[in-house]
């Protein structure tokens, strides 16, 4: 059974810092991995989708990497802004038709 | 492009009462999901539809939860009777994906349920 963890559970950084969020999964037989953002009281917004054959994906100030063999993904946020404050969740989809398994999220606060 | 629509946004009911949530996915999306998100946790899949057929309902508590997707478009999720532990956000999502789920999932803003 796939299990997804995210460390840290919460993170506070001053504006302008570069930061890394971590996601770990127990079963490396994944089809893809997706990073989401969730603002308070809102649904989830997809940020980046990495297929199992890919090593990384970039969108603006965001870069997500995937290392299947070690069961890890990282989300790198460059030059953080207060508007980046939200909860970031990763979700893993298995190779055998299983649905996405979500991590508990990392709650990010970027202080002005 | 309109997003995933859900209603009601908020609902407070007493335990043992019933409640229903409605979802309208993005036009043309064949796959529809219902997730349950308890405060502080990641979403947990309750049921996945492909058009109007059920693909996965392995984590749906079928003694009290039911869902349908008539005509392969809108969907409703019902809870009857509700328990205190059903207090959560119920998220609807949709995607273009085939059954293997290679594409991006789009979420609605959720329906917040409090059972007292």
PDB file of C-alpha atoms in Angstrom:
ATOM      1  CA  UNK A   1       0.000   0.000   0.000  1.00  0.00           C
ATOM      2  CA  UNK A   2       1.414   3.352  -1.066  1.00  0.00           C
ATOM      3  CA  UNK A   3       2.115   5.840   1.695  1.00  0.00           C
ATOM      4  CA  UNK A   4       3.089   9.462   1.099  1.00  0.00           C
ATOM      5  CA  UNK A   5       4.715  11.710   3.673  1.00  0.00           C
ATOM      6  CA  UNK A   6       5.724  15.341   3.543  1.00  0.00           C
ATOM      7  CA  UNK A   7       8.311  17.069   5.659  1.00  0.00           C
ATOM      8  CA  UNK A   8       8.191  19.572   7.192  1.00  0.00           C
ATOM      9  CA  UNK A   9       4.543  19.851   8.192  1.00  0.00           C
ATOM     10  CA  UNK A  10       4.909  23.638   8.399  1.00  0.00           C
ATOM     11  CA  UNK A  11       7.517  26.142   7.286  1.00  0.00           C
ATOM     12  CA  UNK A  12       7.965  29.888   7.749  1.00  0.00           C
ATOM     13  CA  UNK A  13      10.477  31.836   5.692  1.00  0.00           C
ATOM     14  CA  UNK A  14      11.175  35.512   5.026  1.00  0.00           C
ATOM     15  CA  UNK A  15      10.252  36.908   1.653  1.00  0.00           C
ATOM     16  CA  UNK A  16      12.873  36.401  -1.033  1.00  0.00           C
ATOM     17  CA  UNK A  17      14.255  33.117   0.229  1.00  0.00           C
ATOM     18  CA  UNK A  18      14.589  30.043  -1.929  1.00  0.00           C
ATOM     19  CA  UNK A  19      13.029  26.981  -0.329  1.00  0.00           C
ATOM     20  CA  UNK A  20      12.542  23.261  -0.817  1.00  0.00           C
ATOM     21  CA  UNK A  21       9.538  21.141   0.111  1.00  0.00           C
ATOM     22  CA  UNK A  22       9.933  17.396   0.378  1.00  0.00           C
ATOM     23  CA  UNK A  23       7.686  14.495  -0.530  1.00  0.00           C
ATOM     24  CA  UNK A  24       8.474  10.812   0.108  1.00  0.00           C
ATOM     25  CA  UNK A  25       6.622   7.734  -1.095  1.00  0.00           C
ATOM     26  CA  UNK A  26       7.047   4.089  -0.170  1.00  0.00           C
ATOM     27  CA  UNK A  27       6.300   2.319  -3.469  1.00  0.00           C
ATOM     28  CA  UNK A  28       8.524   3.375  -6.369  1.00  0.00           C
ATOM     29  CA  UNK A  29       6.242   1.799  -9.008  1.00  0.00           C
ATOM     30  CA  UNK A  30       4.566   5.086  -9.796  1.00  0.00           C
ATOM     31  CA  UNK A  31       2.903   6.334 -12.976  1.00  0.00           C
ATOM     32  CA  UNK A  32       3.222  10.025 -12.161  1.00  0.00           C
ATOM     33  CA  UNK A  33       3.477  12.521  -9.323  1.00  0.00           C
ATOM     34  CA  UNK A  34       1.651  15.802  -9.020  1.00  0.00           C
ATOM     35  CA  UNK A  35       2.219  18.840  -6.801  1.00  0.00           C
ATOM     36  CA  UNK A  36      -0.786  20.889  -5.719  1.00  0.00           C
ATOM     37  CA  UNK A  37      -1.363  24.134  -3.907  1.00  0.00           C
ATOM     38  CA  UNK A  38      -4.295  24.646  -1.537  1.00  0.00           C
ATOM     39  CA  UNK A  39      -5.284  28.049  -0.204  1.00  0.00           C
ATOM     40  CA  UNK A  40      -7.385  28.251   2.991  1.00  0.00           C
ATOM     41  CA  UNK A  41     -11.013  27.419   2.284  1.00  0.00           C
ATOM     42  CA  UNK A  42     -10.289  26.511  -1.310  1.00  0.00           C
ATOM     43  CA  UNK A  43      -9.833  23.455  -3.444  1.00  0.00           C
ATOM     44  CA  UNK A  44      -6.531  22.212  -4.843  1.00  0.00           C
ATOM     45  CA  UNK A  45      -4.746  23.768  -7.796  1.00  0.00           C
ATOM     46  CA  UNK A  46      -2.340  21.634  -9.797  1.00  0.00           C
ATOM     47  CA  UNK A  47       1.138  23.158 -10.036  1.00  0.00           C
ATOM     48  CA  UNK A  48       3.270  20.545 -11.751  1.00  0.00           C
ATOM     49  CA  UNK A  49       2.796  17.020 -13.077  1.00  0.00           C
ATOM     50  CA  UNK A  50       5.840  14.754 -13.483  1.00  0.00           C
ATOM     51  CA  UNK A  51       5.499  11.524 -15.427  1.00  0.00           C
ATOM     52  CA  UNK A  52       7.497   8.558 -14.159  1.00  0.00           C
ATOM     53  CA  UNK A  53       9.904   8.812 -17.100  1.00  0.00           C
ATOM     54  CA  UNK A  54      10.761  12.430 -16.295  1.00  0.00           C
ATOM     55  CA  UNK A  55      13.293  13.782 -13.782  1.00  0.00           C
ATOM     56  CA  UNK A  56      11.921  17.285 -13.368  1.00  0.00           C
ATOM     57  CA  UNK A  57       9.379  19.851 -14.445  1.00  0.00           C
ATOM     58  CA  UNK A  58       9.537  23.634 -14.269  1.00  0.00           C
ATOM     59  CA  UNK A  59       6.920  26.344 -14.232  1.00  0.00           C
ATOM     60  CA  UNK A  60       8.007  29.895 -13.546  1.00  0.00           C
ATOM     61  CA  UNK A  61       9.626  30.046 -10.109  1.00  0.00           C
ATOM     62  CA  UNK A  62       8.698  26.428  -9.371  1.00  0.00           C
ATOM     63  CA  UNK A  63      10.796  23.378 -10.108  1.00  0.00           C
ATOM     64  CA  UNK A  64       9.799  19.854  -9.158  1.00  0.00           C
ATOM     65  CA  UNK A  65      12.165  16.904  -9.286  1.00  0.00           C
ATOM     66  CA  UNK A  66      11.491  13.193  -9.109  1.00  0.00           C
ATOM     67  CA  UNK A  67      13.788  10.374  -7.984  1.00  0.00           C
ATOM     68  CA  UNK A  68      11.765   7.183  -8.216  1.00  0.00           C
ATOM     69  CA  UNK A  69      14.518   4.898  -6.960  1.00  0.00           C
ATOM     70  CA  UNK A  70      14.755   6.744  -3.658  1.00  0.00           C
ATOM     71  CA  UNK A  71      11.032   7.440  -3.448  1.00  0.00           C
ATOM     72  CA  UNK A  72      11.429  11.190  -3.306  1.00  0.00           C
ATOM     73  CA  UNK A  73      10.241  14.358  -4.943  1.00  0.00           C
ATOM     74  CA  UNK A  74      11.129  17.933  -4.120  1.00  0.00           C
ATOM     75  CA  UNK A  75       9.393  21.185  -4.949  1.00  0.00           C
ATOM     76  CA  UNK A  76      11.794  24.109  -5.216  1.00  0.00           C
ATOM     77  CA  UNK A  77      10.359  27.621  -4.949  1.00  0.00           C
ATOM     78  CA  UNK A  78      12.703  30.415  -5.962  1.00  0.00           C
ATOM     79  CA  UNK A  79      12.537  33.946  -4.576  1.00  0.00           C
ATOM     80  CA  UNK A  80       9.513  33.253  -2.375  1.00  0.00           C
ATOM     81  CA  UNK A  81       6.733  35.847  -2.086  1.00  0.00           C
ATOM     82  CA  UNK A  82       3.951  36.353   0.499  1.00  0.00           C
ATOM     83  CA  UNK A  83       1.497  35.220  -2.176  1.00  0.00           C
ATOM     84  CA  UNK A  84       3.146  31.806  -2.111  1.00  0.00           C
ATOM     85  CA  UNK A  85       1.738  31.225   1.379  1.00  0.00           C
ATOM     86  CA  UNK A  86      -0.468  28.145   1.162  1.00  0.00           C
ATOM     87  CA  UNK A  87      -0.442  24.414   1.814  1.00  0.00           C
ATOM     88  CA  UNK A  88       1.470  22.364  -0.741  1.00  0.00           C
ATOM     89  CA  UNK A  89       0.491  18.745  -1.299  1.00  0.00           C
ATOM     90  CA  UNK A  90       2.055  16.043  -3.389  1.00  0.00           C
ATOM     91  CA  UNK A  91       0.090  13.119  -4.811  1.00  0.00           C
ATOM     92  CA  UNK A  92       1.360   9.883  -6.317  1.00  0.00           C
ATOM     93  CA  UNK A  93      -0.398   7.673  -8.842  1.00  0.00           C
ATOM     94  CA  UNK A  94       0.566   4.015  -9.008  1.00  0.00           C
ATOM     95  CA  UNK A  95       1.564   1.993 -12.043  1.00  0.00           C
ATOM     96  CA  UNK A  96      -1.293  -0.463 -11.804  1.00  0.00           C
ATOM     97  CA  UNK A  97      -4.317   1.773 -12.150  1.00  0.00           C
ATOM     98  CA  UNK A  98      -4.363   2.876  -8.554  1.00  0.00           C
ATOM     99  CA  UNK A  99      -5.670   6.321  -7.863  1.00  0.00           C
ATOM    100  CA  UNK A 100      -3.730   9.251  -6.482  1.00  0.00           C
ATOM    101  CA  UNK A 101      -2.508   8.942  -2.897  1.00  0.00           C
ATOM    102  CA  UNK A 102      -2.009  12.324  -1.277  1.00  0.00           C
ATOM    103  CA  UNK A 103       0.474  13.417   1.329  1.00  0.00           C
ATOM    104  CA  UNK A 104      -0.708  15.483   4.323  1.00  0.00           C
ATOM    105  CA  UNK A 105       0.828  18.674   2.943  1.00  0.00           C
ATOM    106  CA  UNK A 106       3.327  21.306   4.039  1.00  0.00           C
ATOM    107  CA  UNK A 107       1.864  24.580   5.257  1.00  0.00           C
ATOM    108  CA  UNK A 108       4.084  27.403   3.976  1.00  0.00           C
ATOM    109  CA  UNK A 109       4.112  30.944   5.339  1.00  0.00           C
ATOM    110  CA  UNK A 110       6.209  33.567   3.554  1.00  0.00           C
ATOM    111  CA  UNK A 111       6.652  36.584   5.774  1.00  0.00           C
ATOM    112  CA  UNK A 112       6.902  40.073   4.228  1.00  0.00           C
TER     113      UNK A 112
ATOM    114  CA  UNK B   1     -13.247  27.928 -19.249  1.00  0.00           C
ATOM    115  CA  UNK B   2     -15.542  27.333 -16.288  1.00  0.00           C
ATOM    116  CA  UNK B   3     -14.061  25.306 -13.458  1.00  0.00           C
ATOM    117  CA  UNK B   4     -15.511  22.496 -11.396  1.00  0.00           C
ATOM    118  CA  UNK B   5     -18.648  23.719  -9.650  1.00  0.00           C
ATOM    119  CA  UNK B   6     -19.817  22.399  -6.293  1.00  0.00           C
ATOM    120  CA  UNK B   7     -22.742  23.123  -4.021  1.00  0.00           C
ATOM    121  CA  UNK B   8     -23.546  23.784  -1.294  1.00  0.00           C
ATOM    122  CA  UNK B   9     -20.298  25.356  -0.084  1.00  0.00           C
ATOM    123  CA  UNK B  10     -21.168  24.920   3.559  1.00  0.00           C
ATOM    124  CA  UNK B  11     -23.536  22.623   5.412  1.00  0.00           C
ATOM    125  CA  UNK B  12     -24.148  21.998   9.102  1.00  0.00           C
ATOM    126  CA  UNK B  13     -26.316  19.024  10.041  1.00  0.00           C
ATOM    127  CA  UNK B  14     -27.028  16.948  13.117  1.00  0.00           C
ATOM    128  CA  UNK B  15     -25.747  13.396  13.345  1.00  0.00           C
ATOM    129  CA  UNK B  16     -28.035  10.816  11.784  1.00  0.00           C
ATOM    130  CA  UNK B  17     -29.398  13.374   9.323  1.00  0.00           C
ATOM    131  CA  UNK B  18     -28.752  13.118   5.614  1.00  0.00           C
ATOM    132  CA  UNK B  19     -26.952  15.475   3.229  1.00  0.00           C
ATOM    133  CA  UNK B  20     -26.292  15.634  -0.491  1.00  0.00           C
ATOM    134  CA  UNK B  21     -23.567  17.406  -2.434  1.00  0.00           C
ATOM    135  CA  UNK B  22     -23.654  18.271  -6.107  1.00  0.00           C
ATOM    136  CA  UNK B  23     -20.815  18.581  -8.604  1.00  0.00           C
ATOM    137  CA  UNK B  24     -20.665  19.821 -12.189  1.00  0.00           C
ATOM    138  CA  UNK B  25     -17.297  18.969 -13.777  1.00  0.00           C
ATOM    139  CA  UNK B  26     -15.459  20.869 -16.473  1.00  0.00           C
ATOM    140  CA  UNK B  27     -17.192  20.410 -19.801  1.00  0.00           C
ATOM    141  CA  UNK B  28     -15.909  17.402 -21.682  1.00  0.00           C
ATOM    142  CA  UNK B  29     -14.082  15.812 -18.761  1.00  0.00           C
ATOM    143  CA  UNK B  30     -14.853  12.114 -18.748  1.00  0.00           C
ATOM    144  CA  UNK B  31     -13.444  11.343 -15.326  1.00  0.00           C
ATOM    145  CA  UNK B  32     -14.960  12.632 -12.092  1.00  0.00           C
ATOM    146  CA  UNK B  33     -13.676  12.097  -8.570  1.00  0.00           C
ATOM    147  CA  UNK B  34     -15.063  12.662  -5.083  1.00  0.00           C
ATOM    148  CA  UNK B  35     -12.486  13.130  -2.331  1.00  0.00           C
ATOM    149  CA  UNK B  36     -12.890  13.525   1.425  1.00  0.00           C
ATOM    150  CA  UNK B  37     -10.416  15.840   3.153  1.00  0.00           C
ATOM    151  CA  UNK B  38     -10.316  15.899   6.944  1.00  0.00           C
ATOM    152  CA  UNK B  39      -8.698  18.941   8.504  1.00  0.00           C
ATOM    153  CA  UNK B  40      -4.912  18.662   8.469  1.00  0.00           C
ATOM    154  CA  UNK B  41      -4.835  15.669   6.138  1.00  0.00           C
ATOM    155  CA  UNK B  42      -4.515  15.121   2.434  1.00  0.00           C
ATOM    156  CA  UNK B  43      -7.588  14.251   0.374  1.00  0.00           C
ATOM    157  CA  UNK B  44      -8.723  10.622   0.319  1.00  0.00           C
ATOM    158  CA  UNK B  45     -10.486   9.253  -2.747  1.00  0.00           C
ATOM    159  CA  UNK B  46     -14.059   8.130  -2.134  1.00  0.00           C
ATOM    160  CA  UNK B  47     -15.145   7.285  -5.665  1.00  0.00           C
ATOM    161  CA  UNK B  48     -14.021   7.699  -9.278  1.00  0.00           C
ATOM    162  CA  UNK B  49     -16.327   7.718 -12.298  1.00  0.00           C
ATOM    163  CA  UNK B  50     -15.339   7.258 -15.914  1.00  0.00           C
ATOM    164  CA  UNK B  51     -18.296   8.727 -17.836  1.00  0.00           C
ATOM    165  CA  UNK B  52     -21.202   7.282 -15.851  1.00  0.00           C
ATOM    166  CA  UNK B  53     -19.482   4.082 -14.750  1.00  0.00           C
ATOM    167  CA  UNK B  54     -17.719   3.509 -11.418  1.00  0.00           C
ATOM    168  CA  UNK B  55     -13.980   2.838 -11.756  1.00  0.00           C
ATOM    169  CA  UNK B  56     -12.995   2.780  -8.078  1.00  0.00           C
ATOM    170  CA  UNK B  57     -15.165   2.947  -4.981  1.00  0.00           C
ATOM    171  CA  UNK B  58     -13.003   0.806  -2.741  1.00  0.00           C
ATOM    172  CA  UNK B  59     -12.765   3.464  -0.018  1.00  0.00           C
ATOM    173  CA  UNK B  60     -16.399   4.560  -0.083  1.00  0.00           C
ATOM    174  CA  UNK B  61     -18.238   3.599   3.152  1.00  0.00           C
ATOM    175  CA  UNK B  62     -21.112   2.056   1.268  1.00  0.00           C
ATOM    176  CA  UNK B  63     -23.292   1.562   4.337  1.00  0.00           C
ATOM    177  CA  UNK B  64     -23.819   5.315   4.534  1.00  0.00           C
ATOM    178  CA  UNK B  65     -22.300   6.947   1.434  1.00  0.00           C
ATOM    179  CA  UNK B  66     -23.656   6.751  -2.091  1.00  0.00           C
ATOM    180  CA  UNK B  67     -22.796   8.544  -5.304  1.00  0.00           C
ATOM    181  CA  UNK B  68     -24.138   8.651  -8.812  1.00  0.00           C
ATOM    182  CA  UNK B  69     -23.272  10.287 -12.083  1.00  0.00           C
ATOM    183  CA  UNK B  70     -26.265  10.263 -14.334  1.00  0.00           C
ATOM    184  CA  UNK B  71     -25.669  10.836 -18.058  1.00  0.00           C
ATOM    185  CA  UNK B  72     -21.930  11.038 -17.424  1.00  0.00           C
ATOM    186  CA  UNK B  73     -21.946  14.720 -16.460  1.00  0.00           C
ATOM    187  CA  UNK B  74     -23.171  15.994 -13.066  1.00  0.00           C
ATOM    188  CA  UNK B  75     -22.695  13.949  -9.945  1.00  0.00           C
ATOM    189  CA  UNK B  76     -24.201  13.806  -6.471  1.00  0.00           C
ATOM    190  CA  UNK B  77     -22.683  12.418  -3.284  1.00  0.00           C
ATOM    191  CA  UNK B  78     -25.045  11.504  -0.462  1.00  0.00           C
ATOM    192  CA  UNK B  79     -24.414  10.673   3.175  1.00  0.00           C
ATOM    193  CA  UNK B  80     -27.165   8.976   5.159  1.00  0.00           C
ATOM    194  CA  UNK B  81     -27.070   8.815   8.129  1.00  0.00           C
ATOM    195  CA  UNK B  82     -24.219  11.196   8.922  1.00  0.00           C
ATOM    196  CA  UNK B  83     -21.781  10.588  11.745  1.00  0.00           C
ATOM    197  CA  UNK B  84     -19.606  13.065  13.625  1.00  0.00           C
ATOM    198  CA  UNK B  85     -16.500  11.712  11.899  1.00  0.00           C
ATOM    199  CA  UNK B  86     -17.940  12.655   8.497  1.00  0.00           C
ATOM    200  CA  UNK B  87     -17.121  16.295   9.252  1.00  0.00           C
ATOM    201  CA  UNK B  88     -14.755  17.176   6.424  1.00  0.00           C
ATOM    202  CA  UNK B  89     -14.434  18.951   3.122  1.00  0.00           C
ATOM    203  CA  UNK B  90     -15.846  17.013   0.183  1.00  0.00           C
ATOM    204  CA  UNK B  91     -13.903  17.839  -2.953  1.00  0.00           C
ATOM    205  CA  UNK B  92     -15.044  17.091  -6.446  1.00  0.00           C
ATOM    206  CA  UNK B  93     -12.476  16.920  -9.237  1.00  0.00           C
ATOM    207  CA  UNK B  94     -12.443  16.113 -12.928  1.00  0.00           C
ATOM    208  CA  UNK B  95      -9.954  15.393 -15.682  1.00  0.00           C
ATOM    209  CA  UNK B  96      -9.627  14.465 -19.342  1.00  0.00           C
ATOM    210  CA  UNK B  97      -7.779  11.404 -18.274  1.00  0.00           C
ATOM    211  CA  UNK B  98      -8.197   7.878 -19.311  1.00  0.00           C
ATOM    212  CA  UNK B  99      -8.320   5.248 -16.599  1.00  0.00           C
ATOM    213  CA  UNK B 100      -4.569   5.425 -16.073  1.00  0.00           C
ATOM    214  CA  UNK B 101      -4.786   9.055 -15.021  1.00  0.00           C
ATOM    215  CA  UNK B 102      -2.020  10.639 -17.028  1.00  0.00           C
ATOM    216  CA  UNK B 103      -3.466  14.116 -17.021  1.00  0.00           C
ATOM    217  CA  UNK B 104      -3.990  17.011 -14.681  1.00  0.00           C
ATOM    218  CA  UNK B 105      -6.838  16.918 -12.196  1.00  0.00           C
ATOM    219  CA  UNK B 106      -8.937  20.042 -11.645  1.00  0.00           C
ATOM    220  CA  UNK B 107     -10.598  20.516  -8.264  1.00  0.00           C
ATOM    221  CA  UNK B 108     -13.661  22.404  -7.188  1.00  0.00           C
ATOM    222  CA  UNK B 109     -13.615  24.594  -4.087  1.00  0.00           C
ATOM    223  CA  UNK B 110     -15.215  21.934  -1.948  1.00  0.00           C
ATOM    224  CA  UNK B 111     -18.294  21.469   0.189  1.00  0.00           C
ATOM    225  CA  UNK B 112     -17.600  21.918   3.887  1.00  0.00           C
ATOM    226  CA  UNK B 113     -19.621  19.609   6.099  1.00  0.00           C
ATOM    227  CA  UNK B 114     -19.934  19.934   9.865  1.00  0.00           C
ATOM    228  CA  UNK B 115     -21.838  17.227  11.705  1.00  0.00           C
ATOM    229  CA  UNK B 116     -22.906  18.186  15.234  1.00  0.00           C
TER     230      UNK B 116
END
